[in-house]
XYZ file of C-alpha atoms in Angstrom:
154
model
C -34.091 36.927 62.087
C -33.257 35.200 65.027
C -33.265 31.398 64.811
C -36.405 29.629 66.518
C -35.985 27.922 69.662
C -35.680 24.352 68.037
C -35.613 21.116 69.594
C -35.172 18.294 66.874
C -34.787 14.925 66.031
C -33.510 13.597 62.641
C -33.063 10.107 61.467
C -32.912 8.165 58.271
C -35.592 5.180 58.587
C -36.310 2.219 56.271
C -39.819 2.720 55.388
C -40.315 -0.273 53.002
C -41.973 -2.455 55.662
C -45.558 -2.414 56.763
C -44.803 -1.408 60.094
C -41.910 0.730 61.408
C -41.059 1.679 64.964
C -38.848 4.590 65.799
C -38.081 6.365 69.058
C -37.816 10.114 68.612
C -35.487 12.000 71.248
C -35.857 15.523 70.775
C -32.826 17.676 71.638
C -32.206 21.415 72.264
C -30.578 22.603 68.957
C -30.610 26.074 69.771
C -28.674 28.385 72.146
C -30.044 31.278 74.034
C -27.332 33.676 74.193
C -28.077 36.711 76.812
C -25.691 39.980 76.090
C -25.611 42.110 79.065
C -24.050 45.600 78.254
C -22.415 46.903 81.875
C -21.743 50.513 82.665
C -22.988 51.750 79.373
C -26.425 53.325 78.319
C -27.639 50.865 75.999
C -30.429 52.708 74.569
C -27.560 54.742 72.418
C -26.127 51.690 70.838
C -27.628 48.831 68.294
C -26.045 45.549 68.446
C -25.673 43.187 65.555
C -24.951 39.389 65.689
C -23.543 38.029 62.341
C -22.319 34.448 61.551
C -22.032 32.097 58.656
C -24.625 29.533 59.930
C -28.167 30.560 59.099
C -30.112 27.629 60.283
C -30.606 23.833 59.620
C -30.479 21.672 56.675
C -33.537 18.807 56.037
C -31.296 16.421 58.012
C -31.059 18.978 61.381
C -27.166 19.670 60.347
C -26.325 23.410 60.459
C -26.823 25.351 57.348
C -24.281 27.626 56.077
C -25.472 30.936 55.317
C -25.434 34.414 56.319
C -27.024 35.170 59.747
C -27.578 38.375 60.835
C -29.851 39.611 63.656
C -30.617 43.036 65.609
C -31.667 42.213 69.002
C -33.826 44.835 71.223
C -32.916 45.862 74.432
C -35.569 44.358 76.830
C -34.000 45.504 80.289
C -31.325 47.506 81.967
C -28.481 47.135 79.134
C -29.832 43.187 78.097
C -30.447 41.647 74.938
C -31.471 37.946 73.924
C -30.381 36.435 70.543
C -31.505 32.563 69.808
C -28.518 31.068 67.817
C -28.469 27.804 65.345
C -25.994 25.121 66.279
C -22.580 26.418 65.042
C -20.050 24.557 63.445
C -17.415 27.642 63.007
C -16.177 30.330 64.952
C -17.800 33.031 62.837
C -20.230 34.854 65.235
C -19.356 38.618 65.558
C -20.958 40.939 67.559
C -21.130 44.543 66.157
C -22.038 47.511 68.374
C -23.382 50.651 66.412
C -23.926 54.164 67.593
C -26.276 54.709 64.671
C -23.653 56.348 62.450
C -21.204 53.626 62.226
C -20.093 50.490 63.831
C -18.098 51.255 66.807
C -16.632 48.132 67.711
C -16.624 44.237 66.829
C -16.367 41.599 69.156
C -15.119 38.062 67.852
C -17.985 36.166 69.844
C -17.293 32.998 68.099
C -13.777 33.077 68.900
C -14.314 34.055 72.611
C -16.882 31.193 73.034
C -14.697 28.450 71.481
C -11.692 29.709 73.744
C -13.998 29.375 76.870
C -14.569 25.659 76.235
C -18.132 26.073 74.728
C -19.114 22.690 72.828
C -21.462 23.144 69.805
C -21.567 19.441 69.181
C -23.244 18.495 72.260
C -26.896 16.921 71.731
C -28.151 19.596 73.997
C -26.749 23.029 73.739
C -26.319 25.200 76.770
C -27.311 28.892 76.896
C -24.775 31.595 77.314
C -24.600 34.883 78.967
C -22.169 37.454 77.752
C -21.254 40.475 79.971
C -19.618 43.427 78.293
C -17.991 46.381 80.028
C -16.402 48.900 77.867
C -15.171 50.710 81.011
C -12.681 47.977 81.665
C -12.725 46.612 78.055
C -13.507 43.262 78.966
C -16.055 40.424 77.830
C -17.130 37.607 80.110
C -19.107 34.287 79.062
C -21.136 32.331 81.416
C -22.421 29.247 80.357
C -25.747 28.153 82.112
C -25.215 24.964 84.426
C -21.393 25.258 84.775
C -19.972 26.870 87.901
C -17.189 28.466 85.272
C -16.699 31.850 83.652
C -14.428 32.777 81.045
C -13.210 36.474 80.940
C -11.149 38.014 78.446
C -9.418 41.281 78.361
C -9.890 43.273 75.140
C -6.818 45.437 74.048
C -7.902 48.740 72.374
């Protein structure tokens, strides 16, 4: 399943005193990735997002393990995946026609090449545009006036 929309705070405190005060500051510890399939009939394909970070440890740090989520189309070629904070570039997007995986995109590599920072306290959301007709993938990060485009060579 996808990651829950997690806002969290984690701290180690010394609770051996009668009274303890600790300020909690919640941070957005998830990324909403919208995937837009352009110029394709998305009803014909299943998407699968895979990675090596499956959630969070007790201290709030990214936990290693298999992440696999198959998002459902919710609009005209649009999908949504909530991702946990990443610590590597292992995210992959697989596109399947129901019989076999047709294409694999190294999303983690594209996101890193685009300058996305998984270490910021509050993670930004990402929109990924995939256009098979011109074999390109484009990343847009919410709040940035910046777009990263990458041509896919087949």
